[in-house]
Coordinates of N, CA and C and ligand atoms in Angstrom, one line a residue:
M9 N -23.0 8.1 -13.4 CA -23.0 6.7 -13.5 C -24.3 6.2 -14.2
S10 N -24.1 5.1 -15.0 CA -25.3 4.7 -15.8 C -26.1 3.6 -15.0
H11 N -25.7 3.3 -13.8 CA -26.4 2.3 -13.0 C -26.4 2.8 -11.6
H12 N -27.2 2.1 -10.7 CA -27.3 2.6 -9.4 C -26.6 1.8 -8.3
G13 N -25.9 0.7 -8.8 CA -25.2 -0.1 -7.9 C -23.8 0.4 -7.5
L14 N -23.1 -0.3 -6.7 CA -21.8 0.1 -6.2 C -20.8 -1.1 -6.4
F15 N -19.7 -0.9 -7.0 CA -18.7 -2.0 -7.3 C -17.4 -1.7 -6.6
I16 N -17.1 -2.6 -5.6 CA -15.9 -2.5 -4.9 C -15.0 -3.8 -5.1
S17 N -13.8 -3.6 -5.4 CA -12.9 -4.8 -5.5 C -11.8 -4.7 -4.4
F18 N -11.2 -5.9 -4.2 CA -10.2 -6.0 -3.1 C -9.0 -6.7 -3.7
E19 N -7.8 -6.1 -3.4 CA -6.6 -6.6 -4.0 C -5.5 -6.8 -3.0
G20 N -4.4 -7.5 -3.4 CA -3.3 -7.6 -2.5 C -2.6 -8.9 -2.9
I21 N -1.3 -9.1 -2.5 CA -0.6 -10.3 -2.8 C -1.2 -11.5 -1.9
D22 N -1.0 -12.7 -2.3 CA -1.5 -13.8 -1.5 C -1.0 -13.7 -0.1
G23 N -1.9 -13.9 0.9 CA -1.5 -13.9 2.3 C -1.7 -12.5 2.9
A24 N -2.2 -11.5 2.1 CA -2.4 -10.2 2.6 C -3.6 -10.1 3.6
G25 N -4.5 -11.1 3.6 CA -5.5 -11.1 4.6 C -6.8 -10.4 4.2
K26 N -7.2 -10.5 2.9 CA -8.4 -9.7 2.5 C -9.7 -10.4 3.0
S27 N -9.7 -11.7 3.0 CA -11.0 -12.4 3.1 C -11.9 -12.0 4.2
T28 N -11.4 -12.0 5.5 CA -12.3 -11.7 6.6 C -12.9 -10.3 6.5
H29 N -12.1 -9.4 5.9 CA -12.6 -8.0 5.8 C -13.6 -7.9 4.8
I30 N -13.5 -8.7 3.7 CA -14.6 -8.6 2.7 C -15.9 -9.1 3.3
D31 N -15.8 -10.2 4.1 CA -17.0 -10.7 4.7 C -17.6 -9.7 5.7
S32 N -16.7 -9.0 6.5 CA -17.2 -8.0 7.4 C -17.9 -6.8 6.7
L33 N -17.3 -6.4 5.5 CA -17.9 -5.3 4.8 C -19.2 -5.7 4.2
A34 N -19.3 -7.0 3.8 CA -20.6 -7.4 3.3 C -21.7 -7.3 4.4
N35 N -21.3 -7.8 5.6 CA -22.2 -7.7 6.8 C -22.6 -6.2 7.0
A36 N -21.6 -5.3 7.0 CA -21.9 -3.9 7.3 C -22.9 -3.4 6.3
F37 N -22.7 -3.7 5.0 CA -23.7 -3.2 4.0 C -25.1 -3.8 4.2
R38 N -25.1 -5.1 4.6 CA -26.4 -5.7 4.8 C -27.1 -5.2 6.0
S39 N -26.3 -4.8 7.0 CA -26.9 -4.3 8.3 C -27.5 -2.9 8.0
E40 N -27.2 -2.3 6.9 CA -27.8 -1.0 6.5 C -28.9 -1.3 5.4
G41 N -29.3 -2.5 5.2 CA -30.4 -2.8 4.3 C -30.0 -2.9 2.8
Q42 N -28.7 -3.0 2.5 CA -28.3 -3.1 1.1 C -28.2 -4.6 0.7
V43 N -28.5 -4.8 -0.6 CA -28.3 -6.2 -1.1 C -26.9 -6.3 -1.6
V44 N -26.2 -7.3 -1.2 CA -24.8 -7.5 -1.5 C -24.6 -8.7 -2.4
T45 N -23.9 -8.6 -3.5 CA -23.4 -9.7 -4.3 C -21.9 -9.9 -3.9
L46 N -21.6 -11.0 -3.3 CA -20.2 -11.3 -2.9 C -19.6 -12.3 -3.9
T47 N -18.5 -11.9 -4.5 CA -18.0 -12.8 -5.6 C -16.5 -12.7 -5.6
R48 N -15.9 -13.4 -6.6 CA -14.4 -13.4 -6.6 C -13.9 -13.7 -8.0
E49 N -12.6 -13.4 -8.2 CA -12.0 -13.7 -9.5 C -10.6 -14.3 -9.3
P50 N -10.2 -15.2 -10.2 CA -11.0 -15.7 -11.2 C -12.1 -16.5 -10.6
G51 N -13.3 -16.5 -11.2 CA -14.4 -17.2 -10.7 C -15.7 -16.4 -10.7
G52 N -16.7 -16.9 -9.9 CA -17.9 -16.2 -9.8 C -19.1 -16.6 -10.7
T53 N -18.7 -17.5 -11.7 CA -19.8 -18.2 -12.5 C -19.3 -19.6 -12.6
F54 N -20.3 -20.5 -13.1 CA -19.9 -21.9 -13.4 C -18.7 -22.0 -14.3
L55 N -18.8 -21.3 -15.4 CA -17.6 -21.4 -16.4 C -16.4 -20.8 -15.8
A56 N -16.5 -19.6 -15.1 CA -15.3 -18.9 -14.6 C -14.6 -19.7 -13.5
E57 N -15.4 -20.5 -12.7 CA -14.8 -21.3 -11.7 C -14.1 -22.5 -12.3
K58 N -14.6 -23.0 -13.4 CA -13.8 -24.1 -14.1 C -12.5 -23.5 -14.6
L59 N -12.5 -22.3 -15.2 CA -11.3 -21.7 -15.7 C -10.4 -21.4 -14.5
R60 N -10.9 -21.0 -13.4 CA -10.1 -20.8 -12.2 C -9.3 -22.0 -11.8
S61 N -10.0 -23.2 -11.8 CA -9.3 -24.4 -11.4 C -8.1 -24.7 -12.4
L62 N -8.4 -24.4 -13.7 CA -7.3 -24.7 -14.7 C -6.1 -23.7 -14.4
V63 N -6.4 -22.5 -14.3 CA -5.4 -21.4 -14.1 C -4.6 -21.7 -12.8
L64 N -5.2 -22.2 -11.8 CA -4.5 -22.4 -10.5 C -3.7 -23.7 -10.5
E65 N -4.1 -24.6 -11.4 CA -3.5 -26.0 -11.2 C -2.7 -26.4 -12.4
Q66 N -3.0 -25.9 -13.6 CA -2.3 -26.5 -14.8 C -1.1 -25.5 -15.2
A67 N 0.0 -26.1 -15.6 CA 1.1 -25.3 -16.2 C 0.7 -24.8 -17.5
M68 N 1.0 -23.5 -17.8 CA 0.7 -22.9 -19.1 C 1.5 -21.6 -19.3
D69 N 1.6 -21.2 -20.5 CA 2.4 -20.0 -20.8 C 1.6 -18.7 -20.4
P70 N 2.4 -17.6 -20.2 CA 1.7 -16.4 -19.7 C 0.6 -15.9 -20.6
L71 N 0.6 -16.0 -21.9 CA -0.5 -15.6 -22.8 C -1.7 -16.4 -22.5
T72 N -1.5 -17.7 -22.5 CA -2.7 -18.6 -22.2 C -3.3 -18.3 -20.9
E73 N -2.4 -18.0 -19.9 CA -2.9 -17.7 -18.5 C -3.8 -16.4 -18.6
S74 N -3.2 -15.4 -19.3 CA -3.9 -14.1 -19.3 C -5.2 -14.2 -20.1
L75 N -5.2 -15.0 -21.2 CA -6.5 -15.1 -22.0 C -7.5 -15.9 -21.2
L76 N -7.1 -16.9 -20.4 CA -8.1 -17.6 -19.6 C -8.7 -16.8 -18.5
I77 N -7.8 -16.0 -17.9 CA -8.3 -15.1 -16.8 C -9.3 -14.0 -17.4
F78 N -8.9 -13.5 -18.5 CA -9.9 -12.5 -19.1 C -11.1 -13.2 -19.6
A79 N -11.0 -14.4 -20.1 CA -12.3 -15.1 -20.5 C -13.2 -15.3 -19.3
A80 N -12.6 -15.7 -18.2 CA -13.4 -15.9 -17.0 C -14.0 -14.6 -16.6
R81 N -13.2 -13.5 -16.7 CA -13.7 -12.1 -16.3 C -14.9 -11.7 -17.2
R82 N -14.8 -12.0 -18.5 CA -15.9 -11.6 -19.4 C -17.2 -12.3 -18.9
D83 N -17.1 -13.6 -18.7 CA -18.3 -14.4 -18.3 C -18.9 -13.8 -17.0
H84 N -18.0 -13.5 -16.1 CA -18.4 -13.0 -14.8 C -19.0 -11.6 -14.9
V85 N -18.4 -10.7 -15.7 CA -19.0 -9.4 -15.9 C -20.4 -9.5 -16.5
V86 N -20.5 -10.3 -17.5 CA -21.8 -10.4 -18.3 C -22.9 -11.0 -17.4
R87 N -22.5 -12.1 -16.7 CA -23.6 -12.8 -16.0 C -23.9 -12.4 -14.6
V88 N -22.9 -11.8 -13.9 CA -23.0 -11.5 -12.5 C -22.9 -10.0 -12.2
I89 N -21.7 -9.5 -12.6 CA -21.4 -8.1 -12.1 C -22.4 -7.1 -12.7
A90 N -22.5 -7.0 -14.0 CA -23.3 -6.0 -14.7 C -24.8 -6.2 -14.2
P91 N -25.4 -7.4 -14.2 CA -26.8 -7.5 -13.8 C -27.0 -7.0 -12.3
A92 N -26.0 -7.4 -11.5 CA -26.2 -6.9 -10.1 C -26.1 -5.4 -9.9
L93 N -25.2 -4.8 -10.7 CA -25.1 -3.3 -10.7 C -26.4 -2.7 -11.2
L94 N -26.9 -3.3 -12.3 CA -28.2 -2.8 -12.8 C -29.3 -2.9 -11.8
R95 N -29.3 -3.9 -11.0 CA -30.4 -4.1 -10.0 C -30.1 -3.2 -8.8
G96 N -29.0 -2.4 -8.8 CA -28.7 -1.5 -7.7 C -28.0 -2.1 -6.5
E97 N -27.4 -3.3 -6.7 CA -26.8 -4.0 -5.6 C -25.4 -3.5 -5.3
V98 N -24.8 -3.9 -4.2 CA -23.4 -3.6 -3.8 C -22.7 -4.9 -4.3
V99 N -21.7 -4.7 -5.2 CA -20.9 -5.9 -5.6 C -19.6 -5.8 -5.0
L100 N -19.3 -6.8 -4.2 CA -17.9 -6.9 -3.5 C -17.2 -8.0 -4.2
C101 N -16.1 -7.7 -4.8 CA -15.4 -8.7 -5.7 C -14.0 -8.9 -5.1
D102 N -13.7 -10.1 -4.7 CA -12.3 -10.5 -4.2 C -11.4 -10.6 -5.5
R103 N -10.7 -9.5 -5.8 CA -9.8 -9.4 -7.0 C -10.6 -9.0 -8.2
F104 N -10.0 -8.2 -9.1 CA -10.5 -7.9 -10.4 C -9.3 -7.6 -11.3
S105 N -9.5 -6.7 -12.3 CA -8.4 -6.5 -13.3 C -7.1 -6.0 -12.7
D106 N -7.1 -5.3 -11.6 CA -5.8 -4.9 -11.1 C -4.9 -6.1 -10.8
A107 N -5.5 -7.2 -10.4 CA -4.7 -8.4 -10.1 C -4.0 -8.9 -11.4
T108 N -4.7 -8.7 -12.6 CA -4.1 -9.2 -13.8 C -2.8 -8.3 -14.2
F109 N -3.0 -7.0 -13.9 CA -1.8 -6.1 -14.2 C -0.7 -6.4 -13.2
A110 N -1.0 -6.8 -12.0 CA 0.0 -7.1 -11.0 C 0.6 -8.4 -11.2
Y111 N -0.2 -9.5 -11.3 CA 0.3 -10.9 -11.4 C 0.8 -11.2 -12.8
Q112 N 0.0 -11.0 -13.8 CA 0.4 -11.4 -15.2 C 1.4 -10.3 -15.7
G113 N 1.1 -9.1 -15.5 CA 1.9 -8.0 -16.0 C 3.2 -7.9 -15.2
A114 N 3.2 -7.4 -14.0 CA 4.4 -7.2 -13.2 C 5.1 -8.6 -12.8
G115 N 4.2 -9.5 -12.3 CA 4.7 -10.8 -11.8 C 5.3 -11.7 -12.9
R116 N 4.5 -11.9 -14.0 CA 5.0 -12.8 -15.1 C 5.8 -12.1 -16.1
G117 N 5.7 -10.7 -16.2 CA 6.4 -9.9 -17.2 C 5.6 -9.9 -18.5
F118 N 4.3 -10.1 -18.4 CA 3.5 -10.1 -19.7 C 3.2 -8.6 -20.1
D119 N 3.1 -8.4 -21.4 CA 3.0 -7.0 -22.0 C 1.8 -6.2 -21.4
L120 N 2.1 -5.1 -20.8 CA 1.0 -4.3 -20.1 C 0.1 -3.7 -21.2
D121 N 0.6 -3.4 -22.4 CA -0.3 -2.8 -23.4 C -1.3 -3.8 -23.9
V122 N -0.8 -5.1 -24.0 CA -1.8 -6.1 -24.5 C -2.8 -6.3 -23.4
L123 N -2.4 -6.3 -22.1 CA -3.4 -6.5 -21.0 C -4.4 -5.3 -21.1
A124 N -3.9 -4.1 -21.4 CA -4.8 -2.9 -21.4 C -5.8 -3.1 -22.5
T125 N -5.4 -3.7 -23.7 CA -6.3 -3.9 -24.8 C -7.3 -4.9 -24.4
L126 N -6.9 -6.0 -23.8 CA -7.8 -7.1 -23.4 C -8.8 -6.5 -22.4
E127 N -8.3 -5.7 -21.5 CA -9.2 -5.1 -20.5 C -10.3 -4.3 -21.2
R128 N -9.9 -3.5 -22.2 CA -11.0 -2.7 -22.9 C -12.0 -3.6 -23.5
W129 N -11.6 -4.7 -24.2 CA -12.5 -5.6 -24.8 C -13.5 -6.2 -23.8
V130 N -12.8 -6.8 -22.8 CA -13.5 -7.7 -21.8 C -14.5 -6.9 -20.9
Q131 N -14.1 -5.6 -20.6 CA -14.9 -4.9 -19.7 C -15.7 -3.8 -20.4
A132 N -15.8 -3.9 -21.8 CA -16.6 -3.0 -22.5 C -18.0 -3.1 -22.1
D133 N -18.7 -2.0 -21.9 CA -20.0 -2.0 -21.4 C -21.0 -2.6 -22.5
E134 N -20.9 -2.1 -23.7 CA -21.7 -2.6 -24.8 C -23.2 -2.9 -24.4
G135 N -23.7 -1.9 -23.7 CA -25.1 -2.1 -23.4 C -25.4 -3.0 -22.2
L136 N -24.4 -3.5 -21.5 CA -24.6 -4.3 -20.3 C -25.3 -3.5 -19.2
L137 N -24.9 -2.3 -19.1 CA -25.4 -1.4 -18.1 C -26.4 -0.4 -18.8
G138 N -27.5 -0.1 -18.1 CA -28.4 0.8 -18.8 C -28.0 2.2 -18.8
D139 N -28.8 3.1 -19.5 CA -28.4 4.5 -19.5 C -29.1 5.2 -18.3
P140 N -28.6 6.4 -17.9 CA -29.2 7.0 -16.7 C -30.7 7.3 -16.7
A141 N -31.2 7.5 -18.0 CA -32.6 7.9 -18.1 C -33.6 6.7 -17.7
G142 N -33.2 5.5 -18.0 CA -34.2 4.5 -17.7 C -33.7 3.1 -17.9
N143 N -32.5 2.8 -17.6 CA -32.0 1.5 -17.7 C -32.1 0.8 -19.1
Q144 N -32.2 1.7 -20.1 CA -32.2 1.1 -21.4 C -30.8 0.9 -21.9
P145 N -30.5 -0.1 -22.7 CA -29.2 -0.4 -23.2 C -28.5 0.9 -23.8
M146 N -27.2 1.1 -23.5 CA -26.6 2.3 -24.0 C -26.3 2.0 -25.5
K147 N -26.1 3.1 -26.2 CA -25.7 3.0 -27.7 C -24.4 2.3 -27.8
P148 N -24.3 1.3 -28.7 CA -23.0 0.6 -28.8 C -21.8 1.5 -29.1
E149 N -22.0 2.6 -29.8 CA -20.9 3.4 -30.1 C -20.3 4.2 -28.9
V150 N -21.1 4.2 -27.8 CA -20.6 4.9 -26.6 C -19.6 3.9 -25.8
E151 N -18.3 4.3 -25.8 CA -17.4 3.3 -25.3 C -17.2 3.5 -23.8
T152 N -17.7 2.7 -23.0 CA -17.5 2.8 -21.6 C -17.0 1.4 -21.1
V153 N -16.2 1.4 -20.0 CA -15.6 0.2 -19.4 C -16.2 0.0 -18.0
I154 N -16.5 -1.2 -17.7 CA -17.0 -1.5 -16.4 C -15.8 -1.7 -15.5
E155 N -15.7 -0.9 -14.5 CA -14.6 -1.0 -13.5 C -15.0 -0.7 -12.1
P156 N -14.3 -1.0 -11.1 CA -14.7 -0.7 -9.7 C -14.9 0.8 -9.5
D157 N -15.8 1.1 -8.6 CA -15.9 2.5 -8.1 C -14.8 2.7 -7.1
L158 N -14.4 1.6 -6.4 CA -13.4 1.7 -5.4 C -12.7 0.4 -5.3
T159 N -11.3 0.5 -5.2 CA -10.5 -0.8 -5.0 C -9.8 -0.6 -3.7
I160 N -9.9 -1.6 -2.8 CA -9.1 -1.5 -1.5 C -7.9 -2.5 -1.7
W161 N -6.8 -1.9 -1.6 CA -5.5 -2.6 -1.8 C -4.9 -2.9 -0.4
F162 N -4.8 -4.2 0.0 CA -4.2 -4.6 1.2 C -2.7 -4.7 1.0
D163 N -2.0 -3.8 1.4 CA -0.5 -3.7 1.1 C 0.2 -4.3 2.3
L164 N 1.0 -5.4 1.9 CA 1.7 -6.1 2.9 C 3.1 -6.5 2.3
P165 N 4.2 -6.4 3.1 CA 5.5 -6.8 2.5 C 5.5 -8.3 2.2
P166 N 6.0 -8.7 1.0 CA 6.0 -10.1 0.6 C 6.6 -11.0 1.6
E167 N 7.6 -10.6 2.4 CA 8.2 -11.5 3.4 C 7.1 -11.8 4.5
D168 N 6.3 -10.8 4.9 CA 5.3 -11.0 5.9 C 4.2 -11.9 5.4
A169 N 3.9 -11.7 4.1 CA 2.8 -12.5 3.5 C 3.3 -14.0 3.4
A170 N 4.5 -14.2 3.1 CA 5.1 -15.6 3.0 C 5.0 -16.3 4.3
L171 N 5.3 -15.5 5.4 CA 5.2 -16.1 6.8 C 3.8 -16.5 7.1
R172 N 2.8 -15.6 6.7 CA 1.4 -15.9 7.0 C 0.9 -17.1 6.3
L173 N 1.4 -17.3 5.0 CA 0.9 -18.4 4.2 C 1.6 -19.7 4.6
A174 N 2.8 -19.7 5.1 CA 3.6 -20.9 5.4 C 2.8 -22.0 6.1
G175 N 2.6 -23.1 5.5 CA 2.0 -24.2 6.1 C 0.5 -24.2 6.2
S176 N -0.1 -23.1 5.7 CA -1.6 -22.9 5.9 C -2.4 -23.9 5.0
R177 N -1.9 -24.2 3.8 CA -2.6 -25.2 2.9 C -1.7 -25.6 1.8
I178 N -2.2 -26.5 1.0 CA -1.3 -26.9 -0.2 C -1.3 -25.7 -1.2
P179 N -0.1 -25.2 -1.5 CA -0.1 -24.0 -2.3 C -0.5 -24.2 -3.8
D180 N -1.2 -23.3 -4.4 CA -1.5 -23.4 -5.8 C -0.4 -22.8 -6.7
R181 N -0.6 -22.7 -8.0 CA 0.5 -22.2 -8.9 C 1.1 -20.9 -8.6
F182 N 0.2 -20.0 -8.0 CA 0.7 -18.7 -7.6 C 1.3 -18.7 -6.2
E183 N 0.6 -19.3 -5.3 CA 1.1 -19.3 -3.9 C 2.5 -20.0 -3.8
S184 N 2.8 -20.9 -4.7 CA 4.1 -21.6 -4.6 C 5.2 -20.8 -5.3
Q185 N 4.9 -19.6 -5.8 CA 6.0 -18.8 -6.4 C 7.0 -18.3 -5.3
P186 N 8.2 -18.1 -5.7 CA 9.2 -17.6 -4.7 C 8.9 -16.1 -4.3
V187 N 9.5 -15.7 -3.3 CA 9.2 -14.3 -2.7 C 9.5 -13.2 -3.8
E188 N 10.5 -13.5 -4.6 CA 10.8 -12.5 -5.7 C 9.6 -12.2 -6.6
F189 N 8.9 -13.2 -6.9 CA 7.7 -13.1 -7.7 C 6.7 -12.1 -7.0
F190 N 6.5 -12.3 -5.7 CA 5.6 -11.5 -5.0 C 6.1 -10.0 -4.8
R191 N 7.4 -9.9 -4.8 CA 8.0 -8.5 -4.8 C 7.6 -7.8 -6.0
R192 N 7.7 -8.5 -7.2 CA 7.3 -7.9 -8.5 C 5.8 -7.6 -8.5
V193 N 5.0 -8.5 -8.0 CA 3.5 -8.3 -7.9 C 3.2 -7.1 -7.0
A194 N 3.9 -7.0 -5.9 CA 3.6 -5.9 -5.0 C 4.0 -4.6 -5.6
Q195 N 5.1 -4.6 -6.4 CA 5.5 -3.4 -7.1 C 4.5 -3.1 -8.2
G196 N 3.9 -4.1 -8.8 CA 2.9 -3.9 -9.8 C 1.6 -3.2 -9.2
Y197 N 1.3 -3.7 -8.0 CA 0.1 -3.0 -7.3 C 0.4 -1.6 -7.0
A198 N 1.7 -1.3 -6.6 CA 2.1 0.1 -6.2 C 2.0 1.0 -7.4
E199 N 2.4 0.5 -8.6 CA 2.4 1.3 -9.8 C 0.9 1.5 -10.2
R200 N 0.1 0.5 -10.1 CA -1.3 0.6 -10.5 C -2.0 1.7 -9.6
Q201 N -1.6 1.6 -8.3 CA -2.2 2.6 -7.4 C -1.8 4.0 -7.7
R202 N -0.5 4.2 -8.1 CA -0.1 5.5 -8.5 C -0.8 6.0 -9.7
D203 N -1.1 5.1 -10.7 CA -1.8 5.5 -11.9 C -3.3 5.7 -11.7
H204 N -3.9 5.2 -10.6 CA -5.3 5.2 -10.3 C -5.6 5.6 -8.9
V205 N -5.0 6.8 -8.5 CA -4.9 7.1 -7.1 C -6.3 7.5 -6.6
E206 N -7.2 7.9 -7.4 CA -8.6 8.3 -7.0 C -9.4 7.0 -6.7
R207 N -9.1 6.0 -7.4 CA -9.9 4.7 -7.3 C -9.3 3.8 -6.2
I208 N -8.0 3.6 -6.2 CA -7.4 2.6 -5.4 C -6.9 3.2 -4.0
A209 N -7.5 2.6 -3.0 CA -7.2 3.1 -1.6 C -6.2 2.0 -1.0
Q210 N -5.1 2.5 -0.6 CA -4.0 1.7 0.0 C -4.1 1.5 1.5
I211 N -4.2 0.3 2.0 CA -4.3 0.1 3.4 C -3.1 -0.7 3.9
D212 N -2.5 -0.3 5.0 CA -1.3 -1.0 5.5 C -1.8 -2.3 6.2
A213 N -1.7 -3.4 5.5 CA -2.2 -4.7 6.0 C -1.3 -5.4 7.0
S214 N -0.2 -4.7 7.4 CA 0.7 -5.3 8.4 C 0.2 -5.0 9.8
Q215 N -0.8 -4.1 9.9 CA -1.3 -3.7 11.2 C -2.2 -4.8 11.8
A216 N -2.6 -4.7 13.1 CA -3.4 -5.7 13.7 C -4.8 -5.7 13.0
R217 N -5.4 -6.9 13.0 CA -6.6 -7.2 12.1 C -7.7 -6.1 12.4
D218 N -7.9 -5.8 13.7 CA -9.0 -4.9 13.9 C -8.7 -3.4 13.5
V219 N -7.4 -3.1 13.5 CA -7.0 -1.8 12.9 C -7.2 -1.8 11.4
V220 N -6.8 -2.9 10.8 CA -7.0 -3.0 9.3 C -8.5 -2.8 9.0
W221 N -9.4 -3.5 9.8 CA -10.8 -3.4 9.6 C -11.3 -2.0 9.7
Q222 N -10.8 -1.3 10.7 CA -11.2 0.1 10.9 C -10.8 1.0 9.7
C223 N -9.7 0.7 9.1 CA -9.2 1.4 7.9 C -10.2 1.1 6.7
V224 N -10.6 -0.1 6.6 CA -11.5 -0.5 5.5 C -12.8 0.2 5.7
L225 N -13.3 0.1 6.9 CA -14.6 0.7 7.2 C -14.6 2.2 6.9
Q226 N -13.5 2.9 7.4 CA -13.4 4.3 7.3 C -13.3 4.7 5.8
T227 N -12.6 3.9 5.0 CA -12.5 4.3 3.6 C -13.9 4.3 2.9
V228 N -14.7 3.4 3.3 CA -16.1 3.3 2.7 C -17.0 4.4 3.3
V229 N -16.8 4.6 4.6 CA -17.6 5.7 5.3 C -17.3 7.0 4.7
E230 N -16.0 7.3 4.4 CA -15.6 8.6 3.8 C -16.2 8.8 2.5
K231 N -16.5 7.7 1.8 CA -17.1 7.8 0.4 C -18.6 8.2 0.6
G232 N -19.1 8.0 1.8 CA -20.5 8.3 2.0 C -21.4 7.1 1.7
W233 N -20.8 5.9 1.7 CA -21.6 4.7 1.3 C -22.1 3.9 2.5
L234 N -21.5 4.2 3.7 CA -21.9 3.5 4.9 C -21.9 4.5 6.0
Q235 N -22.7 4.2 7.1 CA -22.6 4.9 8.3 C -21.4 4.4 9.1
A236 N -20.7 5.3 9.9 CA -19.6 4.9 10.8 C -20.0 3.8 11.8
T237 N -21.3 3.7 12.1 CA -21.8 2.7 13.1 C -22.2 1.4 12.5
A238 N -22.0 1.2 11.2 CA -22.4 -0.1 10.5 C -21.9 -1.3 11.3
Q239 N -22.7 -2.3 11.4 CA -22.4 -3.5 12.1 C -21.6 -4.5 11.2
S240 N -20.5 -5.0 11.7 CA -19.8 -6.0 10.9 C -20.1 -7.4 11.4
Ligands
LIG308 P1 -7.3 -15.9 -4.5 O1 -6.5 -17.0 -3.8 O2 -7.1 -14.6 -3.8 O3 -8.7 -16.3 -4.7 O4 -6.7 -15.6 -5.9 C1 -6.4 -16.7 -6.8 C2 -5.0 -16.5 -7.4 O5 -5.2 -16.0 -8.7 C3 -4.1 -15.5 -6.7 O6 -2.9 -16.2 -6.5 C4 -3.9 -14.4 -7.7 C5 -4.2 -15.1 -9.0 N1 -4.8 -14.1 -10.0 C6 -4.0 -13.7 -11.1 O7 -2.9 -14.2 -11.2 N2 -4.6 -12.9 -12.0 C7 -5.9 -12.3 -11.9 O8 -6.3 -11.5 -12.7 C8 -6.6 -12.8 -10.7 C9 -8.0 -12.2 -10.5 C10 -6.1 -13.6 -9.8

């Protein structure tokens, strides 16, 4: 690795119940003296949060949606994620590129090859992370992509997620999609996990909340990044 930080992302369909566990994991890392950057996508910077509002509220075609999400991601990677990793922090990000492959790719039916090209451009390191010898910018010709060290996928049947979401708040452009959309998104996550089995850990999010938390904690402990006794 060319930096000393740790990058963990969290994924799942809307209603899968990621949020409380992300907060608990942040507390667990802090209880062991680590500095945590807690962030989300789309969002995480002034510009990216503006783009988030547009993407969640305005009607637009799938290409526009994908480009705005990747534009938000570029700003987030450059301004927040890469600097935090260079400082050696733990970056916990509520969603990252896997969401784009699941929602825009599988959900909206947008071309996966185009998404892969955009991913390579947007997450290109291009000297954002230093080299192992001394945090100096890497040579531009060395092609590396900034991606999570671990992704925790909260897997929940779309029907269960719809029940959890029902009546909780005014739905945005994604939350108001029919259950068929979320079946495709869930399928997209499953395919992504099969293709990145080393990086993406699947957790059964239909279990009781404290059981799900134990699975999250255990996944990180098994990586050697936290003690089993970490406080949440
Ligand atoms: P959130 O409610 O979990 O913060 O996510 C916001 C919504 O944005 C969620 O419905 C999923 C959607 N989304 C995409 O469609 N593509 C993406 O790449 C990301 C990061 C989120």
